[in-house]
């Protein structure tokens, strides 16, 4: 079955989907995005993702392309048309199409919206989690407003490429003080020898991850302490466990950082348990309900 994309009000064959050459997303990376996990045809944590999308749009003074309920219905329809049972649905909103000029265009210019969905293998993801993954560390060279989920991701792209060349799955950015900020597309966590979960505060320097928030909620329900504070690369390498979170990875155990093997080199029990129970604890919106 051929894939289907939604572009500015139209459902199109994926191979024919396109935006105008002067779309500001193409010209300036002037836009934002969200990625939601699809699990058994349900959209995971849809409410929180749409809330964060609204925040990102507001921070860049881009108006919402449509009411939230309508947007949820389009997301669900794209999932349905692509017959995605397990995978991802992606939404991108830009400031729209206008003659190339740095200042914002007229308020009459409508935002551009692109939504796509694709399937992925749960079996492959679970096999990866059972092995654990390697990450590398790199200096954080991004702009300060990483709390906005902007489509301007060139530093992240370069970091991901360096990770791939090093045989790693992810790159963790490190600030000038030697503290881990976050991954190129994930939030970073460690588990201390006392069993506390540690992740950097989301007030500055990292994205307010939706999966990150869900893990914090799960930990609270299980009386597991979560400490929001910076942690160094050295502390991470000496930790009892390490893991990363994102809609694309859920909870993914980290077993090696640079050349250092974490603990015994096997996925830890805390990360593995959080992953196993994750979908029991999060909002799951059936695509049929979103279409209602």
PDB file of C-alpha atoms in Angstrom:
ATOM      1  CA  UNK A   1       0.000   0.000   0.000  1.00  0.00           C
ATOM      2  CA  UNK A   2       1.377   3.443  -0.912  1.00  0.00           C
ATOM      3  CA  UNK A   3       1.796   5.979   1.870  1.00  0.00           C
ATOM      4  CA  UNK A   4      -0.412   9.065   2.254  1.00  0.00           C
ATOM      5  CA  UNK A   5       0.545  12.536   3.497  1.00  0.00           C
ATOM      6  CA  UNK A   6      -1.571  15.500   4.543  1.00  0.00           C
ATOM      7  CA  UNK A   7      -0.394  18.824   3.091  1.00  0.00           C
ATOM      8  CA  UNK A   8      -2.360  22.034   3.649  1.00  0.00           C
ATOM      9  CA  UNK A   9      -5.825  20.531   3.562  1.00  0.00           C
ATOM     10  CA  UNK A  10      -5.228  17.701   1.087  1.00  0.00           C
ATOM     11  CA  UNK A  11      -4.481  14.011   1.487  1.00  0.00           C
ATOM     12  CA  UNK A  12      -1.906  13.157  -1.170  1.00  0.00           C
ATOM     13  CA  UNK A  13       0.202  10.178  -2.236  1.00  0.00           C
ATOM     14  CA  UNK A  14       3.405  10.443  -0.223  1.00  0.00           C
ATOM     15  CA  UNK A  15       5.578  10.505  -3.350  1.00  0.00           C
ATOM     16  CA  UNK A  16       3.659  13.532  -4.669  1.00  0.00           C
ATOM     17  CA  UNK A  17       3.446  15.495  -1.429  1.00  0.00           C
ATOM     18  CA  UNK A  18       5.305  18.810  -1.555  1.00  0.00           C
ATOM     19  CA  UNK A  19       5.369  22.383  -0.287  1.00  0.00           C
ATOM     20  CA  UNK A  20       6.081  25.621  -2.128  1.00  0.00           C
ATOM     21  CA  UNK A  21       9.730  26.535  -2.683  1.00  0.00           C
ATOM     22  CA  UNK A  22       9.208  29.743  -0.682  1.00  0.00           C
ATOM     23  CA  UNK A  23       7.692  28.041   2.319  1.00  0.00           C
ATOM     24  CA  UNK A  24       9.466  29.605   5.296  1.00  0.00           C
ATOM     25  CA  UNK A  25      10.180  26.197   6.728  1.00  0.00           C
ATOM     26  CA  UNK A  26      12.309  25.446   3.684  1.00  0.00           C
ATOM     27  CA  UNK A  27      13.856  28.918   3.500  1.00  0.00           C
ATOM     28  CA  UNK A  28      14.466  29.675   7.201  1.00  0.00           C
ATOM     29  CA  UNK A  29      13.565  26.602   9.303  1.00  0.00           C
ATOM     30  CA  UNK A  30      10.772  28.886  10.481  1.00  0.00           C
ATOM     31  CA  UNK A  31       8.502  26.272  11.971  1.00  0.00           C
ATOM     32  CA  UNK A  32       7.920  23.656  14.655  1.00  0.00           C
ATOM     33  CA  UNK A  33       7.051  19.992  14.808  1.00  0.00           C
ATOM     34  CA  UNK A  34       5.845  17.150  17.001  1.00  0.00           C
ATOM     35  CA  UNK A  35       6.230  13.378  16.795  1.00  0.00           C
ATOM     36  CA  UNK A  36       3.764  11.038  18.490  1.00  0.00           C
ATOM     37  CA  UNK A  37       4.165   7.324  18.982  1.00  0.00           C
ATOM     38  CA  UNK A  38       1.437   5.106  17.543  1.00  0.00           C
ATOM     39  CA  UNK A  39       0.854   1.958  19.571  1.00  0.00           C
ATOM     40  CA  UNK A  40      -1.707  -0.623  18.452  1.00  0.00           C
ATOM     41  CA  UNK A  41      -3.347   2.145  16.365  1.00  0.00           C
ATOM     42  CA  UNK A  42      -3.596   4.442  19.416  1.00  0.00           C
ATOM     43  CA  UNK A  43      -1.830   7.811  19.464  1.00  0.00           C
ATOM     44  CA  UNK A  44       0.246   7.995  22.643  1.00  0.00           C
ATOM     45  CA  UNK A  45       0.118  11.099  24.864  1.00  0.00           C
ATOM     46  CA  UNK A  46      -1.702  13.093  22.180  1.00  0.00           C
ATOM     47  CA  UNK A  47      -2.973  15.744  24.597  1.00  0.00           C
ATOM     48  CA  UNK A  48       0.479  16.601  25.902  1.00  0.00           C
ATOM     49  CA  UNK A  49       1.982  16.635  22.414  1.00  0.00           C
ATOM     50  CA  UNK A  50      -0.651  19.071  21.161  1.00  0.00           C
ATOM     51  CA  UNK A  51      -0.172  21.236  24.252  1.00  0.00           C
ATOM     52  CA  UNK A  52       3.565  21.406  23.552  1.00  0.00           C
ATOM     53  CA  UNK A  53       2.877  22.164  19.885  1.00  0.00           C
ATOM     54  CA  UNK A  54       0.705  25.094  20.950  1.00  0.00           C
ATOM     55  CA  UNK A  55       3.498  26.341  23.219  1.00  0.00           C
ATOM     56  CA  UNK A  56       6.130  26.110  20.477  1.00  0.00           C
ATOM     57  CA  UNK A  57       3.859  27.966  18.051  1.00  0.00           C
ATOM     58  CA  UNK A  58       3.194  30.655  20.641  1.00  0.00           C
ATOM     59  CA  UNK A  59       6.909  31.120  21.399  1.00  0.00           C
ATOM     60  CA  UNK A  60       7.540  31.781  17.678  1.00  0.00           C
ATOM     61  CA  UNK A  61       4.361  33.840  17.165  1.00  0.00           C
ATOM     62  CA  UNK A  62       3.002  31.381  14.602  1.00  0.00           C
ATOM     63  CA  UNK A  63      -0.745  31.031  14.786  1.00  0.00           C
ATOM     64  CA  UNK A  64      -2.317  27.609  15.127  1.00  0.00           C
ATOM     65  CA  UNK A  65      -3.342  26.215  11.736  1.00  0.00           C
ATOM     66  CA  UNK A  66      -6.649  24.824  13.030  1.00  0.00           C
ATOM     67  CA  UNK A  67      -8.500  24.066  16.271  1.00  0.00           C
ATOM     68  CA  UNK A  68      -6.946  21.337  18.377  1.00  0.00           C
ATOM     69  CA  UNK A  69      -9.864  18.956  17.894  1.00  0.00           C
ATOM     70  CA  UNK A  70      -9.602  19.291  14.113  1.00  0.00           C
ATOM     71  CA  UNK A  71      -5.857  18.754  14.230  1.00  0.00           C
ATOM     72  CA  UNK A  72      -6.302  15.600  16.311  1.00  0.00           C
ATOM     73  CA  UNK A  73      -8.795  14.323  13.731  1.00  0.00           C
ATOM     74  CA  UNK A  74      -6.349  14.912  10.865  1.00  0.00           C
ATOM     75  CA  UNK A  75      -3.559  13.154  12.746  1.00  0.00           C
ATOM     76  CA  UNK A  76      -5.822  10.180  13.341  1.00  0.00           C
ATOM     77  CA  UNK A  77      -6.916  10.119   9.706  1.00  0.00           C
ATOM     78  CA  UNK A  78      -3.317  10.094   8.494  1.00  0.00           C
ATOM     79  CA  UNK A  79      -2.590   7.178  10.835  1.00  0.00           C
ATOM     80  CA  UNK A  80      -5.685   5.375   9.545  1.00  0.00           C
ATOM     81  CA  UNK A  81      -4.959   5.977   5.865  1.00  0.00           C
ATOM     82  CA  UNK A  82      -1.434   4.679   6.292  1.00  0.00           C
ATOM     83  CA  UNK A  83      -2.670   1.663   8.264  1.00  0.00           C
ATOM     84  CA  UNK A  84      -0.124   2.280  10.988  1.00  0.00           C
ATOM     85  CA  UNK A  85      -0.561  -0.103  13.886  1.00  0.00           C
ATOM     86  CA  UNK A  86       2.803   0.588  15.495  1.00  0.00           C
ATOM     87  CA  UNK A  87       4.964   3.506  14.423  1.00  0.00           C
ATOM     88  CA  UNK A  88       5.026   7.288  14.408  1.00  0.00           C
ATOM     89  CA  UNK A  89       2.912  10.216  13.258  1.00  0.00           C
ATOM     90  CA  UNK A  90       4.702  13.497  12.483  1.00  0.00           C
ATOM     91  CA  UNK A  91       3.271  17.004  12.251  1.00  0.00           C
ATOM     92  CA  UNK A  92       5.120  20.105  11.031  1.00  0.00           C
ATOM     93  CA  UNK A  93       3.745  23.643  11.075  1.00  0.00           C
ATOM     94  CA  UNK A  94       5.603  26.532   9.455  1.00  0.00           C
ATOM     95  CA  UNK A  95       4.871  30.251   9.188  1.00  0.00           C
ATOM     96  CA  UNK A  96       3.711  29.664   5.611  1.00  0.00           C
ATOM     97  CA  UNK A  97       4.598  30.708   2.083  1.00  0.00           C
ATOM     98  CA  UNK A  98       5.838  34.232   1.413  1.00  0.00           C
ATOM     99  CA  UNK A  99       8.435  36.060  -0.647  1.00  0.00           C
ATOM    100  CA  UNK A 100      11.845  35.404   0.892  1.00  0.00           C
ATOM    101  CA  UNK A 101      12.494  38.098   3.499  1.00  0.00           C
ATOM    102  CA  UNK A 102      13.678  37.692   7.071  1.00  0.00           C
ATOM    103  CA  UNK A 103      10.900  39.624   8.892  1.00  0.00           C
ATOM    104  CA  UNK A 104       7.563  37.926   9.401  1.00  0.00           C
ATOM    105  CA  UNK A 105       5.195  38.097   6.423  1.00  0.00           C
ATOM    106  CA  UNK A 106       1.741  39.631   6.562  1.00  0.00           C
ATOM    107  CA  UNK A 107      -0.652  38.202   9.115  1.00  0.00           C
ATOM    108  CA  UNK A 108      -2.816  37.097   6.204  1.00  0.00           C
ATOM    109  CA  UNK A 109      -0.264  34.406   5.282  1.00  0.00           C
ATOM    110  CA  UNK A 110      -1.632  31.047   6.429  1.00  0.00           C
ATOM    111  CA  UNK A 111       0.588  28.562   8.256  1.00  0.00           C
ATOM    112  CA  UNK A 112       1.640  25.481   6.309  1.00  0.00           C
ATOM    113  CA  UNK A 113       0.843  22.054   7.751  1.00  0.00           C
ATOM    114  CA  UNK A 114       2.369  18.713   6.822  1.00  0.00           C
ATOM    115  CA  UNK A 115       1.446  15.433   8.540  1.00  0.00           C
ATOM    116  CA  UNK A 116       2.938  12.035   7.761  1.00  0.00           C
ATOM    117  CA  UNK A 117       2.878   8.626   9.426  1.00  0.00           C
ATOM    118  CA  UNK A 118       4.945   5.496   9.069  1.00  0.00           C
ATOM    119  CA  UNK A 119       5.096   2.035  10.565  1.00  0.00           C
ATOM    120  CA  UNK A 120       8.002   0.663  12.573  1.00  0.00           C
ATOM    121  CA  UNK A 121       8.850  -2.720  14.026  1.00  0.00           C
ATOM    122  CA  UNK A 122       8.080  -3.231  17.701  1.00  0.00           C
ATOM    123  CA  UNK A 123      10.068  -6.453  17.623  1.00  0.00           C
ATOM    124  CA  UNK A 124      13.183  -4.665  16.405  1.00  0.00           C
ATOM    125  CA  UNK A 125      12.795  -1.907  18.995  1.00  0.00           C
ATOM    126  CA  UNK A 126      12.299  -4.417  21.803  1.00  0.00           C
ATOM    127  CA  UNK A 127      15.342  -6.394  20.651  1.00  0.00           C
ATOM    128  CA  UNK A 128      17.409  -3.207  20.720  1.00  0.00           C
ATOM    129  CA  UNK A 129      16.176  -2.406  24.230  1.00  0.00           C
ATOM    130  CA  UNK A 130      17.046  -5.930  25.372  1.00  0.00           C
ATOM    131  CA  UNK A 131      20.637  -5.344  24.230  1.00  0.00           C
ATOM    132  CA  UNK A 132      20.909  -1.686  25.210  1.00  0.00           C
ATOM    133  CA  UNK A 133      22.551   1.012  23.134  1.00  0.00           C
ATOM    134  CA  UNK A 134      25.748   3.043  23.011  1.00  0.00           C
ATOM    135  CA  UNK A 135      25.861   6.841  23.137  1.00  0.00           C
ATOM    136  CA  UNK A 136      28.708   9.258  22.535  1.00  0.00           C
ATOM    137  CA  UNK A 137      29.201  12.692  24.067  1.00  0.00           C
ATOM    138  CA  UNK A 138      29.701  15.925  22.138  1.00  0.00           C
ATOM    139  CA  UNK A 139      29.928  19.638  23.018  1.00  0.00           C
ATOM    140  CA  UNK A 140      26.503  21.285  22.984  1.00  0.00           C
ATOM    141  CA  UNK A 141      26.602  23.831  20.137  1.00  0.00           C
ATOM    142  CA  UNK A 142      22.868  24.511  19.758  1.00  0.00           C
ATOM    143  CA  UNK A 143      20.952  27.765  20.200  1.00  0.00           C
ATOM    144  CA  UNK A 144      19.646  28.528  23.675  1.00  0.00           C
ATOM    145  CA  UNK A 145      15.953  28.051  22.903  1.00  0.00           C
ATOM    146  CA  UNK A 146      16.018  24.271  22.665  1.00  0.00           C
ATOM    147  CA  UNK A 147      12.810  24.287  24.730  1.00  0.00           C
ATOM    148  CA  UNK A 148      11.057  25.167  21.451  1.00  0.00           C
ATOM    149  CA  UNK A 149      10.582  22.107  19.253  1.00  0.00           C
ATOM    150  CA  UNK A 150      11.888  23.914  16.186  1.00  0.00           C
ATOM    151  CA  UNK A 151      12.573  22.283  12.826  1.00  0.00           C
ATOM    152  CA  UNK A 152      16.011  23.962  12.867  1.00  0.00           C
ATOM    153  CA  UNK A 153      17.902  20.762  13.709  1.00  0.00           C
ATOM    154  CA  UNK A 154      21.243  21.001  11.911  1.00  0.00           C
ATOM    155  CA  UNK A 155      23.386  20.561  15.080  1.00  0.00           C
ATOM    156  CA  UNK A 156      21.261  17.521  15.954  1.00  0.00           C
ATOM    157  CA  UNK A 157      21.702  16.087  12.463  1.00  0.00           C
ATOM    158  CA  UNK A 158      25.479  16.472  12.673  1.00  0.00           C
ATOM    159  CA  UNK A 159      25.516  14.880  16.136  1.00  0.00           C
ATOM    160  CA  UNK A 160      23.451  11.925  14.949  1.00  0.00           C
ATOM    161  CA  UNK A 161      25.820  11.406  12.042  1.00  0.00           C
ATOM    162  CA  UNK A 162      28.834  11.415  14.368  1.00  0.00           C
ATOM    163  CA  UNK A 163      27.057   8.890  16.568  1.00  0.00           C
ATOM    164  CA  UNK A 164      26.402   6.628  13.589  1.00  0.00           C
ATOM    165  CA  UNK A 165      30.026   6.867  12.458  1.00  0.00           C
ATOM    166  CA  UNK A 166      31.076   5.858  15.979  1.00  0.00           C
ATOM    167  CA  UNK A 167      28.756   2.854  15.988  1.00  0.00           C
ATOM    168  CA  UNK A 168      26.442   4.512  18.515  1.00  0.00           C
ATOM    169  CA  UNK A 169      22.702   5.051  18.577  1.00  0.00           C
ATOM    170  CA  UNK A 170      22.666   8.537  20.074  1.00  0.00           C
ATOM    171  CA  UNK A 171      24.829  11.526  20.960  1.00  0.00           C
ATOM    172  CA  UNK A 172      24.493  13.246  24.325  1.00  0.00           C
ATOM    173  CA  UNK A 173      25.259  16.964  24.307  1.00  0.00           C
ATOM    174  CA  UNK A 174      27.527  18.313  27.054  1.00  0.00           C
ATOM    175  CA  UNK A 175      27.547  21.936  28.241  1.00  0.00           C
ATOM    176  CA  UNK A 176      30.594  24.072  29.096  1.00  0.00           C
ATOM    177  CA  UNK A 177      30.519  22.895  32.716  1.00  0.00           C
ATOM    178  CA  UNK A 178      30.801  19.265  31.643  1.00  0.00           C
ATOM    179  CA  UNK A 179      27.172  18.426  32.374  1.00  0.00           C
ATOM    180  CA  UNK A 180      24.976  16.378  30.063  1.00  0.00           C
ATOM    181  CA  UNK A 181      22.110  18.411  28.644  1.00  0.00           C
ATOM    182  CA  UNK A 182      20.170  15.944  26.471  1.00  0.00           C
ATOM    183  CA  UNK A 183      20.499  13.736  23.427  1.00  0.00           C
ATOM    184  CA  UNK A 184      20.254  14.825  19.810  1.00  0.00           C
ATOM    185  CA  UNK A 185      16.683  13.489  19.761  1.00  0.00           C
ATOM    186  CA  UNK A 186      16.148  12.189  23.294  1.00  0.00           C
ATOM    187  CA  UNK A 187      16.229  13.171  26.965  1.00  0.00           C
ATOM    188  CA  UNK A 188      19.072  11.731  29.054  1.00  0.00           C
ATOM    189  CA  UNK A 189      18.734   9.923  32.402  1.00  0.00           C
ATOM    190  CA  UNK A 190      20.876   8.084  34.916  1.00  0.00           C
ATOM    191  CA  UNK A 191      20.045   5.894  37.904  1.00  0.00           C
ATOM    192  CA  UNK A 192      22.237   6.493  40.950  1.00  0.00           C
ATOM    193  CA  UNK A 193      23.579   3.785  43.240  1.00  0.00           C
ATOM    194  CA  UNK A 194      20.762   4.763  45.649  1.00  0.00           C
ATOM    195  CA  UNK A 195      18.169   4.055  42.957  1.00  0.00           C
ATOM    196  CA  UNK A 196      17.196   7.682  42.278  1.00  0.00           C
ATOM    197  CA  UNK A 197      16.340   8.746  38.744  1.00  0.00           C
ATOM    198  CA  UNK A 198      18.296  11.828  37.701  1.00  0.00           C
ATOM    199  CA  UNK A 199      17.575  14.040  34.704  1.00  0.00           C
ATOM    200  CA  UNK A 200      18.437  17.631  33.922  1.00  0.00           C
ATOM    201  CA  UNK A 201      15.817  20.262  34.852  1.00  0.00           C
ATOM    202  CA  UNK A 202      13.658  21.305  31.923  1.00  0.00           C
ATOM    203  CA  UNK A 203      13.652  25.007  32.800  1.00  0.00           C
ATOM    204  CA  UNK A 204      16.655  25.670  30.560  1.00  0.00           C
ATOM    205  CA  UNK A 205      18.884  23.817  28.122  1.00  0.00           C
ATOM    206  CA  UNK A 206      16.644  20.881  27.205  1.00  0.00           C
ATOM    207  CA  UNK A 207      13.332  20.109  25.574  1.00  0.00           C
ATOM    208  CA  UNK A 208      10.417  19.383  27.877  1.00  0.00           C
ATOM    209  CA  UNK A 209      10.089  15.817  26.688  1.00  0.00           C
ATOM    210  CA  UNK A 210       6.624  14.275  26.716  1.00  0.00           C
ATOM    211  CA  UNK A 211       8.006  10.791  27.341  1.00  0.00           C
ATOM    212  CA  UNK A 212      10.270  12.319  29.999  1.00  0.00           C
ATOM    213  CA  UNK A 213       7.198  13.690  31.781  1.00  0.00           C
ATOM    214  CA  UNK A 214       5.420  10.344  31.525  1.00  0.00           C
ATOM    215  CA  UNK A 215       8.395   8.557  33.103  1.00  0.00           C
ATOM    216  CA  UNK A 216       8.398  11.081  35.941  1.00  0.00           C
ATOM    217  CA  UNK A 217       4.705  10.358  36.528  1.00  0.00           C
ATOM    218  CA  UNK A 218       5.374   6.609  36.512  1.00  0.00           C
ATOM    219  CA  UNK A 219       8.227   7.004  38.980  1.00  0.00           C
ATOM    220  CA  UNK A 220       6.008   9.046  41.298  1.00  0.00           C
ATOM    221  CA  UNK A 221       3.351   6.313  41.212  1.00  0.00           C
ATOM    222  CA  UNK A 222       6.008   3.736  42.134  1.00  0.00           C
ATOM    223  CA  UNK A 223       7.581   5.875  44.871  1.00  0.00           C
ATOM    224  CA  UNK A 224      10.827   6.118  42.934  1.00  0.00           C
ATOM    225  CA  UNK A 225      12.650   9.364  43.617  1.00  0.00           C
ATOM    226  CA  UNK A 226      13.219  11.652  40.636  1.00  0.00           C
ATOM    227  CA  UNK A 227      15.887  14.316  41.059  1.00  0.00           C
ATOM    228  CA  UNK A 228      16.008  17.101  38.483  1.00  0.00           C
ATOM    229  CA  UNK A 229      19.592  18.328  38.490  1.00  0.00           C
ATOM    230  CA  UNK A 230      22.584  18.479  36.159  1.00  0.00           C
ATOM    231  CA  UNK A 231      24.860  15.437  36.076  1.00  0.00           C
ATOM    232  CA  UNK A 232      28.352  15.187  34.655  1.00  0.00           C
ATOM    233  CA  UNK A 233      29.648  12.806  32.023  1.00  0.00           C
ATOM    234  CA  UNK A 234      31.831  11.219  34.692  1.00  0.00           C
ATOM    235  CA  UNK A 235      28.815  10.657  36.940  1.00  0.00           C
ATOM    236  CA  UNK A 236      26.890   9.140  34.062  1.00  0.00           C
ATOM    237  CA  UNK A 237      29.709   6.729  33.292  1.00  0.00           C
ATOM    238  CA  UNK A 238      29.831   5.659  36.949  1.00  0.00           C
ATOM    239  CA  UNK A 239      26.046   5.340  37.294  1.00  0.00           C
ATOM    240  CA  UNK A 240      24.138   2.199  38.156  1.00  0.00           C
ATOM    241  CA  UNK A 241      22.100   2.624  34.985  1.00  0.00           C
ATOM    242  CA  UNK A 242      21.607   5.069  32.139  1.00  0.00           C
ATOM    243  CA  UNK A 243      18.778   5.427  29.671  1.00  0.00           C
ATOM    244  CA  UNK A 244      17.156   7.820  27.242  1.00  0.00           C
ATOM    245  CA  UNK A 245      13.538   8.698  26.528  1.00  0.00           C
ATOM    246  CA  UNK A 246      11.588   9.975  23.530  1.00  0.00           C
ATOM    247  CA  UNK A 247       8.461   9.164  21.562  1.00  0.00           C
ATOM    248  CA  UNK A 248      10.730   7.459  19.026  1.00  0.00           C
ATOM    249  CA  UNK A 249      12.486   5.238  21.578  1.00  0.00           C
ATOM    250  CA  UNK A 250      10.117   5.146  24.601  1.00  0.00           C
ATOM    251  CA  UNK A 251      12.548   4.125  27.386  1.00  0.00           C
ATOM    252  CA  UNK A 252      15.818   2.875  25.873  1.00  0.00           C
ATOM    253  CA  UNK A 253      18.580   1.489  28.132  1.00  0.00           C
ATOM    254  CA  UNK A 254      22.089   2.860  27.568  1.00  0.00           C
ATOM    255  CA  UNK A 255      24.875   0.348  28.224  1.00  0.00           C
ATOM    256  CA  UNK A 256      27.895   2.313  26.981  1.00  0.00           C
ATOM    257  CA  UNK A 257      28.893   5.989  26.994  1.00  0.00           C
ATOM    258  CA  UNK A 258      31.858   6.748  24.753  1.00  0.00           C
ATOM    259  CA  UNK A 259      34.346   3.977  25.601  1.00  0.00           C
ATOM    260  CA  UNK A 260      32.942   3.296  29.068  1.00  0.00           C
ATOM    261  CA  UNK A 261      30.639   0.345  29.711  1.00  0.00           C
ATOM    262  CA  UNK A 262      27.882   1.172  32.209  1.00  0.00           C
ATOM    263  CA  UNK A 263      27.787  -1.177  35.229  1.00  0.00           C
ATOM    264  CA  UNK A 264      27.848  -4.757  33.866  1.00  0.00           C
ATOM    265  CA  UNK A 265      27.081  -3.731  30.292  1.00  0.00           C
ATOM    266  CA  UNK A 266      23.496  -5.035  30.430  1.00  0.00           C
ATOM    267  CA  UNK A 267      20.223  -3.053  30.466  1.00  0.00           C
ATOM    268  CA  UNK A 268      19.338  -2.155  34.035  1.00  0.00           C
ATOM    269  CA  UNK A 269      16.248  -3.307  35.894  1.00  0.00           C
ATOM    270  CA  UNK A 270      14.829   0.193  36.445  1.00  0.00           C
ATOM    271  CA  UNK A 271      14.923   1.204  32.779  1.00  0.00           C
ATOM    272  CA  UNK A 272      13.697  -2.196  31.648  1.00  0.00           C
ATOM    273  CA  UNK A 273      10.759  -2.104  34.056  1.00  0.00           C
ATOM    274  CA  UNK A 274       9.792   1.433  33.048  1.00  0.00           C
ATOM    275  CA  UNK A 275       9.847   0.383  29.402  1.00  0.00           C
ATOM    276  CA  UNK A 276       7.795  -2.758  30.029  1.00  0.00           C
ATOM    277  CA  UNK A 277       5.084  -0.863  31.889  1.00  0.00           C
ATOM    278  CA  UNK A 278       5.170   2.407  29.964  1.00  0.00           C
ATOM    279  CA  UNK A 279       2.108   1.895  27.768  1.00  0.00           C
ATOM    280  CA  UNK A 280      -0.012   0.907  30.735  1.00  0.00           C
ATOM    281  CA  UNK A 281       0.529   4.335  32.292  1.00  0.00           C
ATOM    282  CA  UNK A 282       0.197   6.833  29.438  1.00  0.00           C
ATOM    283  CA  UNK A 283      -2.713   8.394  27.591  1.00  0.00           C
ATOM    284  CA  UNK A 284      -3.643   6.345  24.537  1.00  0.00           C
ATOM    285  CA  UNK A 285      -6.126   7.935  22.136  1.00  0.00           C
ATOM    286  CA  UNK A 286      -7.746   5.435  19.749  1.00  0.00           C
ATOM    287  CA  UNK A 287      -7.797   6.853  16.234  1.00  0.00           C
ATOM    288  CA  UNK A 288     -11.533   6.250  16.033  1.00  0.00           C
ATOM    289  CA  UNK A 289     -12.121   8.455  19.077  1.00  0.00           C
ATOM    290  CA  UNK A 290      -9.899  11.214  17.692  1.00  0.00           C
ATOM    291  CA  UNK A 291     -11.978  11.171  14.514  1.00  0.00           C
ATOM    292  CA  UNK A 292     -15.260  11.487  16.420  1.00  0.00           C
TER     293      UNK A 292
END
